Structures are given as structure tokens and as C-alpha cells.
XYZ file of C-alpha atoms in Angstrom:
420
model
C -63.237 215.970 -15.429
C -65.478 215.149 -18.320
C -62.681 216.005 -20.786
C -60.211 213.669 -19.020
C -62.756 210.841 -19.012
C -63.354 211.311 -22.713
C -59.606 211.200 -23.425
C -59.111 207.979 -21.428
C -62.075 206.363 -23.149
C -60.652 207.253 -26.532
C -57.291 205.710 -25.647
C -58.983 202.557 -24.344
C -61.068 202.271 -27.465
C -57.928 202.649 -29.559
C -56.236 199.784 -27.716
C -59.301 197.571 -28.097
C -59.575 198.438 -31.757
C -55.907 197.676 -32.394
C -56.270 194.338 -30.597
C -59.344 193.438 -32.594
C -57.597 193.915 -35.905
C -54.204 192.475 -34.870
C -52.817 190.049 -37.402
C -52.928 186.381 -36.373
C -49.716 184.803 -35.124
C -47.962 182.993 -37.958
C -47.032 179.387 -37.207
C -44.873 177.373 -39.622
C -45.342 173.724 -40.511
C -43.231 171.542 -42.804
C -44.307 168.749 -45.115
C -42.721 166.809 -47.972
C -43.400 167.720 -51.590
C -45.425 165.033 -53.335
C -48.048 164.626 -56.069
C -50.456 167.420 -56.992
C -53.523 165.744 -55.467
C -51.944 165.440 -52.016
C -50.408 168.911 -52.139
C -53.705 170.514 -53.121
C -55.540 168.591 -50.396
C -52.975 169.711 -47.804
C -53.222 173.318 -48.965
C -57.022 173.231 -48.688
C -56.812 171.673 -45.219
C -54.562 174.499 -44.004
C -56.816 177.122 -45.566
C -59.852 175.692 -43.770
C -57.993 175.815 -40.456
C -56.932 179.406 -41.000
C -60.483 180.387 -41.922
C -61.917 178.650 -38.850
C -60.242 180.984 -36.329
C -58.349 184.274 -36.233
C -55.681 183.685 -33.584
C -53.187 181.743 -35.721
C -52.214 181.521 -39.356
C -50.573 178.299 -40.424
C -47.820 178.781 -43.000
C -47.129 175.506 -44.790
C -43.717 175.007 -46.362
C -43.075 172.075 -48.721
C -39.625 170.510 -48.912
C -38.554 168.182 -51.742
C -39.109 164.550 -50.749
C -35.579 163.531 -51.762
C -34.027 165.822 -49.139
C -36.877 165.960 -46.636
C -35.552 163.498 -44.047
C -32.088 165.064 -44.116
C -33.612 168.533 -43.772
C -35.767 167.763 -40.750
C -32.972 165.756 -39.116
C -30.519 168.637 -39.477
C -33.098 171.143 -38.224
C -33.908 168.916 -35.249
C -30.267 168.668 -34.203
C -29.915 172.446 -34.535
C -33.096 173.086 -32.525
C -34.733 174.803 -35.484
C -37.758 172.640 -36.233
C -41.067 174.403 -36.886
C -44.113 173.801 -34.687
C -45.520 170.909 -36.709
C -43.724 168.529 -39.054
C -44.787 165.710 -41.300
C -42.970 162.423 -40.683
C -42.984 159.028 -42.332
C -44.314 156.718 -39.613
C -41.141 154.607 -39.228
C -39.156 157.763 -38.385
C -41.423 158.768 -35.503
C -39.766 156.617 -32.793
C -36.305 157.988 -33.574
C -37.476 161.596 -33.365
C -39.393 160.831 -30.160
C -36.393 159.042 -28.607
C -34.229 162.076 -29.358
C -36.698 164.342 -27.584
C -37.797 166.276 -30.659
C -41.531 165.448 -30.436
C -44.342 166.010 -27.944
C -46.493 163.086 -26.763
C -50.036 163.660 -27.985
C -51.984 162.204 -25.051
C -53.354 165.223 -23.222
C -52.070 167.480 -25.995
C -54.829 166.560 -28.436
C -58.484 165.835 -27.750
C -58.821 162.367 -26.214
C -61.906 161.669 -28.311
C -60.223 162.713 -31.560
C -57.162 160.595 -30.800
C -59.325 157.603 -29.897
C -61.106 157.738 -33.265
C -57.874 157.203 -35.220
C -57.058 153.640 -36.266
C -53.819 151.970 -35.188
C -52.187 152.580 -38.589
C -52.871 156.291 -38.173
C -50.895 156.622 -34.932
C -47.134 156.662 -34.513
C -46.024 155.437 -31.111
C -42.816 154.946 -29.162
C -42.471 153.297 -25.768
C -46.218 153.267 -25.194
C -46.944 156.896 -26.094
C -48.517 158.377 -29.241
C -46.367 160.982 -30.993
C -48.002 161.384 -34.406
C -51.299 161.132 -36.259
C -51.924 160.386 -39.912
C -54.908 161.035 -42.117
C -54.410 158.203 -44.568
C -52.873 154.845 -45.219
C -52.426 152.465 -48.137
C -53.050 148.724 -48.261
C -51.098 145.932 -49.896
C -53.144 143.508 -51.970
C -53.000 140.923 -54.707
C -54.301 142.188 -58.042
C -55.450 139.886 -60.825
C -58.541 139.462 -62.984
C -61.845 137.774 -62.251
C -61.670 136.027 -65.609
C -58.308 134.469 -64.737
C -59.590 133.162 -61.415
C -62.492 131.578 -63.232
C -60.204 130.135 -65.891
C -57.959 128.361 -63.361
C -60.871 127.341 -61.166
C -59.746 129.329 -58.129
C -62.132 130.525 -55.484
C -62.178 134.241 -54.777
C -60.606 134.822 -51.359
C -62.089 137.354 -48.923
C -60.813 139.206 -45.875
C -62.735 136.719 -43.749
C -61.539 133.686 -45.708
C -58.223 134.384 -47.482
C -56.228 131.815 -49.396
C -53.984 129.517 -47.432
C -50.374 129.075 -48.554
C -51.297 125.812 -50.278
C -54.216 127.392 -52.106
C -52.061 130.302 -53.203
C -49.336 128.018 -54.549
C -51.932 125.866 -56.312
C -53.196 128.979 -58.138
C -49.642 129.953 -59.121
C -49.029 126.415 -60.371
C -52.126 126.525 -62.560
C -51.146 129.908 -63.969
C -47.633 128.664 -64.668
C -48.963 125.492 -66.317
C -51.201 127.518 -68.631
C -48.147 128.960 -70.371
C -49.969 132.226 -71.027
C -47.701 134.431 -68.931
C -43.915 134.708 -68.672
C -44.368 134.859 -64.888
C -47.265 134.038 -62.597
C -46.528 136.673 -59.938
C -44.834 140.040 -59.492
C -43.550 140.885 -56.004
C -41.387 143.774 -57.277
C -38.266 141.701 -56.684
C -36.100 144.399 -58.257
C -37.338 147.078 -55.883
C -34.954 147.998 -53.082
C -35.037 150.142 -49.969
C -38.212 150.530 -47.945
C -40.326 148.346 -50.235
C -38.694 145.197 -48.878
C -39.429 145.627 -45.136
C -42.759 147.317 -45.865
C -44.077 144.718 -48.308
C -42.134 141.513 -47.699
C -41.721 141.431 -43.919
C -45.523 141.267 -43.363
C -45.556 138.063 -45.416
C -42.770 136.773 -43.173
C -44.802 137.800 -40.131
C -47.654 135.697 -41.488
C -45.209 132.754 -41.524
C -44.669 133.293 -37.782
C -41.466 135.359 -37.733
C -40.783 139.103 -37.388
C -38.081 141.723 -37.814
C -37.484 142.010 -34.065
C -38.927 140.759 -30.797
C -41.684 143.310 -30.212
C -42.040 142.317 -26.580
C -38.796 144.116 -25.765
C -37.494 145.730 -29.012
C -33.904 144.829 -28.148
C -33.641 141.244 -29.460
C -33.620 140.169 -33.086
C -31.900 136.830 -32.473
C -34.457 134.030 -32.387
C -37.016 136.136 -34.254
C -35.511 137.414 -37.504
C -33.403 134.265 -37.857
C -35.999 131.847 -36.456
C -36.964 128.627 -38.216
C -40.052 130.374 -39.597
C -37.954 133.250 -40.971
C -35.539 130.818 -42.605
C -38.401 128.857 -44.170
C -39.861 132.099 -45.469
C -36.522 133.034 -47.020
C -36.296 129.646 -48.698
C -39.815 130.048 -50.074
C -39.088 133.519 -51.404
C -36.006 132.237 -53.200
C -38.024 129.334 -54.622
C -40.397 131.816 -56.240
C -37.418 132.967 -58.298
C -35.644 129.663 -58.868
C -38.864 127.838 -59.791
C -39.829 130.506 -62.291
C -42.869 132.049 -60.619
C -41.239 135.476 -60.229
C -38.922 137.601 -62.360
C -35.907 138.489 -60.202
C -35.237 141.714 -62.099
C -38.403 142.977 -63.797
C -37.960 145.915 -66.164
C -40.675 147.979 -64.437
C -43.617 147.731 -62.048
C -46.261 147.347 -64.771
C -45.980 143.618 -65.451
C -49.628 143.037 -64.604
C -51.280 145.649 -66.850
C -48.693 144.900 -69.558
C -49.665 141.215 -69.552
C -46.266 139.871 -68.446
C -47.590 138.559 -65.138
C -50.964 137.188 -64.098
C -50.951 138.565 -60.564
C -49.254 141.512 -58.896
C -48.526 142.110 -55.233
C -48.493 145.847 -54.675
C -50.277 148.685 -52.918
C -53.633 150.386 -53.275
C -51.814 153.313 -54.907
C -51.787 151.254 -58.128
C -55.530 150.666 -58.307
C -56.193 153.672 -60.537
C -54.103 152.457 -63.438
C -55.198 148.840 -62.946
C -58.842 149.887 -62.925
C -58.320 151.898 -66.112
C -56.866 148.806 -67.784
C -59.197 146.055 -66.556
C -62.364 147.821 -65.386
C -64.956 145.463 -63.915
C -62.695 142.468 -64.548
C -60.178 143.671 -61.950
C -60.003 141.457 -58.868
C -58.604 142.967 -55.666
C -57.695 140.182 -53.257
C -56.422 139.991 -49.674
C -52.962 138.604 -49.087
C -52.790 134.897 -48.220
C -52.663 133.496 -44.713
C -49.279 131.786 -44.526
C -49.976 130.294 -41.130
C -50.528 132.931 -38.442
C -53.065 135.147 -40.203
C -52.743 137.614 -43.103
C -50.455 140.573 -42.572
C -49.722 143.724 -44.590
C -47.629 146.819 -44.017
C -49.215 149.769 -42.233
C -48.356 153.373 -41.473
C -47.816 156.247 -43.869
C -47.056 159.965 -43.525
C -48.051 161.462 -40.171
C -48.157 164.865 -38.482
C -46.344 165.561 -35.198
C -45.846 168.496 -32.823
C -42.279 169.476 -31.956
C -40.876 170.303 -28.543
C -39.237 173.421 -29.966
C -42.591 174.961 -30.900
C -43.102 178.436 -29.403
C -46.879 178.175 -29.851
C -47.899 174.710 -28.610
C -51.541 175.766 -28.348
C -51.530 176.442 -32.092
C -49.944 173.054 -32.790
C -52.579 171.371 -30.620
C -55.431 173.120 -32.401
C -53.997 172.294 -35.813
C -53.469 168.604 -35.029
C -57.037 168.334 -33.734
C -58.160 169.889 -37.013
C -56.012 167.514 -39.088
C -57.279 164.446 -37.228
C -60.973 165.369 -37.342
C -63.257 163.002 -39.240
C -64.234 165.767 -41.647
C -60.642 166.619 -42.579
C -59.588 162.984 -42.926
C -62.588 162.393 -45.193
C -61.813 165.495 -47.254
C -58.218 164.360 -47.779
C -59.355 160.864 -48.727
C -61.882 162.210 -51.219
C -59.265 164.469 -52.807
C -56.504 161.837 -52.994
C -58.330 158.458 -53.030
C -56.129 157.344 -50.113
C -57.534 155.161 -47.324
C -58.929 157.177 -44.382
C -57.612 156.314 -40.937
C -60.882 156.328 -39.011
C -64.215 154.588 -39.372
C -66.098 157.861 -38.890
C -64.119 159.439 -41.723
C -64.583 156.401 -43.965
C -68.333 156.718 -43.541
C -68.107 160.298 -44.861
C -66.526 159.162 -48.138
C -68.058 157.567 -51.211
C -65.257 155.081 -51.887
C -64.588 153.768 -48.363
C -67.966 153.734 -46.661
C -69.824 150.421 -46.328
C -70.510 149.262 -49.874
C -68.061 151.781 -51.359
C -65.940 150.944 -54.383
C -62.691 150.652 -52.413
C -64.120 149.501 -49.073
C -62.031 146.333 -49.334
C -58.820 148.315 -48.952
C -60.140 149.913 -45.760
C -61.007 146.480 -44.394
C -57.605 145.058 -45.365
C -55.920 147.948 -43.568
C -58.081 147.581 -40.479
C -57.804 143.802 -40.226
C -54.274 143.067 -41.416
C -52.044 146.157 -41.091
C -48.886 145.678 -39.068
C -46.788 148.770 -38.402
C -43.097 148.518 -38.970
C -41.292 148.062 -35.622
C -41.760 151.231 -33.594
C -38.197 151.602 -32.411
C -35.397 154.062 -33.196
C -33.481 150.994 -34.415
C -35.782 150.795 -37.424
C -33.317 152.404 -39.840
C -30.772 149.618 -39.311
C -33.538 146.993 -39.249
C -34.813 148.216 -42.606
C -31.451 148.328 -44.365
C -30.284 145.015 -42.883
C -33.461 143.206 -43.905
C -33.394 144.697 -47.396
C -29.861 143.402 -47.948
C -30.583 139.992 -46.438
C -33.647 139.372 -48.595
C -31.991 140.411 -51.848
C -28.975 138.293 -50.983
C -31.311 135.342 -50.412
C -33.028 135.870 -53.757
C -29.584 135.878 -55.344
C -28.663 132.529 -53.820
C -27.213 133.265 -50.371
C -28.029 130.761 -47.642
C -30.991 132.213 -45.680
C -29.422 131.161 -42.381
C -26.259 133.121 -43.106
C -28.050 136.141 -44.573
C -30.466 136.471 -41.657
C -27.766 135.866 -39.026
C -25.777 138.768 -40.499
C -28.864 140.980 -40.348
C -29.447 139.999 -36.714
C -25.839 140.800 -35.788
C -26.038 144.240 -37.426
C -29.315 145.090 -35.718
C -28.304 143.938 -32.248
C -24.944 145.721 -32.522
C -26.738 149.005 -33.234
C -29.150 148.425 -30.344
C -26.309 147.681 -27.920
C -24.324 150.695 -29.114
C -27.333 152.930 -28.391
C -28.202 151.381 -25.005
C -31.441 149.870 -26.251
C -32.765 153.068 -27.895
C -34.773 153.777 -24.742
C -35.890 150.186 -24.168
C -34.465 148.208 -21.209
C -31.580 145.921 -22.153
C -31.915 142.407 -20.700
């Protein structure tokens, strides 16, 4: 009897031992290939997760940015998405509408999700489907010496320039004759720049890309009187010589061809290197309904095809923790998406060098319309605005955009939103 007991105990110990040393389950995630700083930060984030527990091993695969959207779209349709994917925020509603993503309420920690700012959450039809660690902020860049020279007050997030003040500054710059152009709005840039950077200015005028109360009507919003007036103003920037319609590059400000540049916080490094302490980082003007800037960057989402949802949940909680958001911000200089994380960084905490960007993002960021119709909204608005800059009647250009958008919405039965 003793011999049998010993044999059973040995077998049991062998099973326990094998279990204890079993390799962790490998779980694949996809992200887009980008600059070295972001890739290294992402790699370190995954390594910290893998080191924090032994049940799962995250395998991160990077896909070239130029083919990333096509790759994940094809994989989604074939039912071959990995457990976690990275998504540009405007794409989140389409993937959610198609049933490819899991809602994150109840899937992630409620407290962790609550800590993330609005620009760090991708939603569709009232549910959160993605979380992001960082954002960028649009700003006006000029020099302190120029503001002093033209006698302009320095605007703040609490007291930005009005439209009239802004135009008065541009007039003084133009009258000085020191610059070929007073302002750079990247008028030659096409694609996502236009809805991301220009539509927030239009929103500040009192218009929008679509009626966000129902997400099925663009008529009366995108072609409203305010939208038409905005289009006329944008064209006047070109026709009155404030803006170069087709700049040769995006470096007019540091090159001395323009006095002021409207662009994102991603440019601050090279501007700071050029101007140092003379660099002035200003909030966008209030054109009537409050300042507005684009919001939403790359996010992480859990897929419905994931065979290990508990691993995806644990990883997303890790990604969205204050410590990981702060680590990514420190490594990349990008704006953190939570106040707790900002307070863990040197640049974005209260009194930090780039705190202004965090405040701009928190106060003024407006996500692009969270609807699966966004792809047609984006392309239609891009075409309309460039047509307007080139002389097309704003009424006609915006009416065409409205017709294209509403036709797509009708064809797709409202993209999940009730049709009136």
C-alpha cells in the first residue's frame, strides 16, 4: 500500500510541476508601424505587461502604416483579427457597427475607464469601444517678439482671441511687409488634415460636419449659414493674401515665410529648436461659440474574435493605467489622456513645459463624428473645402458634400442610428 501511495504522489507531483512551468498562452496584438520613439515605447509597455504576470505572453506585430487600415479591414471581414488591435479613433465606430469590437464597459475596470479623458475614448452609439494613451493638440505657433512688435495681447486658454482680434493681428503682420504670408493653415495638405484641423474652426463658427443629435442629418448643419460664412472666410484668407494656397512644405514658420502657423503639438520639437524661449504657443481663437480643436488619436480595442478575452481585458487595463500612459508620454512627448497620468510626467503636470497642450486638449478637443459614416464625411468635406479655396461657391460645394453624406447614410440604413 505504501508503494502505491508513493507512486500516485510522484505522478501528482509531476502534473503539478508540469503545470507550474507551463509556457504562458501567447496572445497576438496588432499595431501600426510608426516612428522609433512610439515603437520603442509600445515594445516596453508590452514587455512590462508580460513581466507582470505569467499566464499570458503578448506578441506584438507591427504592420506598415500605409497598408494598416486595409490589413485590419480585410482580417476583420475574414474573421481573422487578433485579440487586440490598434485603431485610429475615427475608424472605431465603423468597426463597432460591423460587430468586430467588444464594448469596454464591464470588460475593463470601471475606475480605469473613468480616469481616461474624452479624447482617449472611442465611442459608438453610447458605448466605449477603445482607449488611447495619448493625444495631440492643435495650436497657433508664433513668437513672443512678434506679438510684442504688433502690439497683440497674448491669448490664454481662459481668454483666447476673438475672431476680430485674430484678424487684427493678421492685418498688422500683413501690413508690416516682413513676411510673404501672415498665416499657414497647411492649405496644400489633403486627406484627414482638413476635417481634423479645419472642421473644428468651423465648429467654433457654429456649424458642424453632421447633426450629432442623431448622426443621420448633414443638411442644415454642414451647409448652414454658419458653415457657408466659414467657407467664405477661409477662401478670403487665400484671396486676400493672408495664406499661401499651395505652400511648398509645412515649414513656413521656422523658415521665416510665415509669421504664424496653425498645426499640431507634434511640431513643437522643431519649433522649439528654432525659436527657444521666444516661441509662443497659443490657443486657437474663439470664432463665436468657443474654441475648438480636433481630438482623438490612435486607440487600442478588443476584438470579438479573440479566443482569450480575459487576456485582452488584462492588457487593456494595463495600457490604460496612469503609470503606462505616463511612461508612453515621457518616451514620446505626446499628450497623456488622463489627469493622473499627466501628473506623473515632467512636461504635462501643473507647471510643466507643455502643460498648455494638455489644457488645450482637455478644454477644446472635439472628436470627429463618431459614426460609421465618417469615411464619407471626411472625404466629402476635404473636397468641398479645397474646392472653396479654389473659388467654388461655398453653398454649392457644401450642398454637394451634404448630398454625398446623406446618400451614404440612407444606403446603410443610418449606420445603426435611427432614421427619422
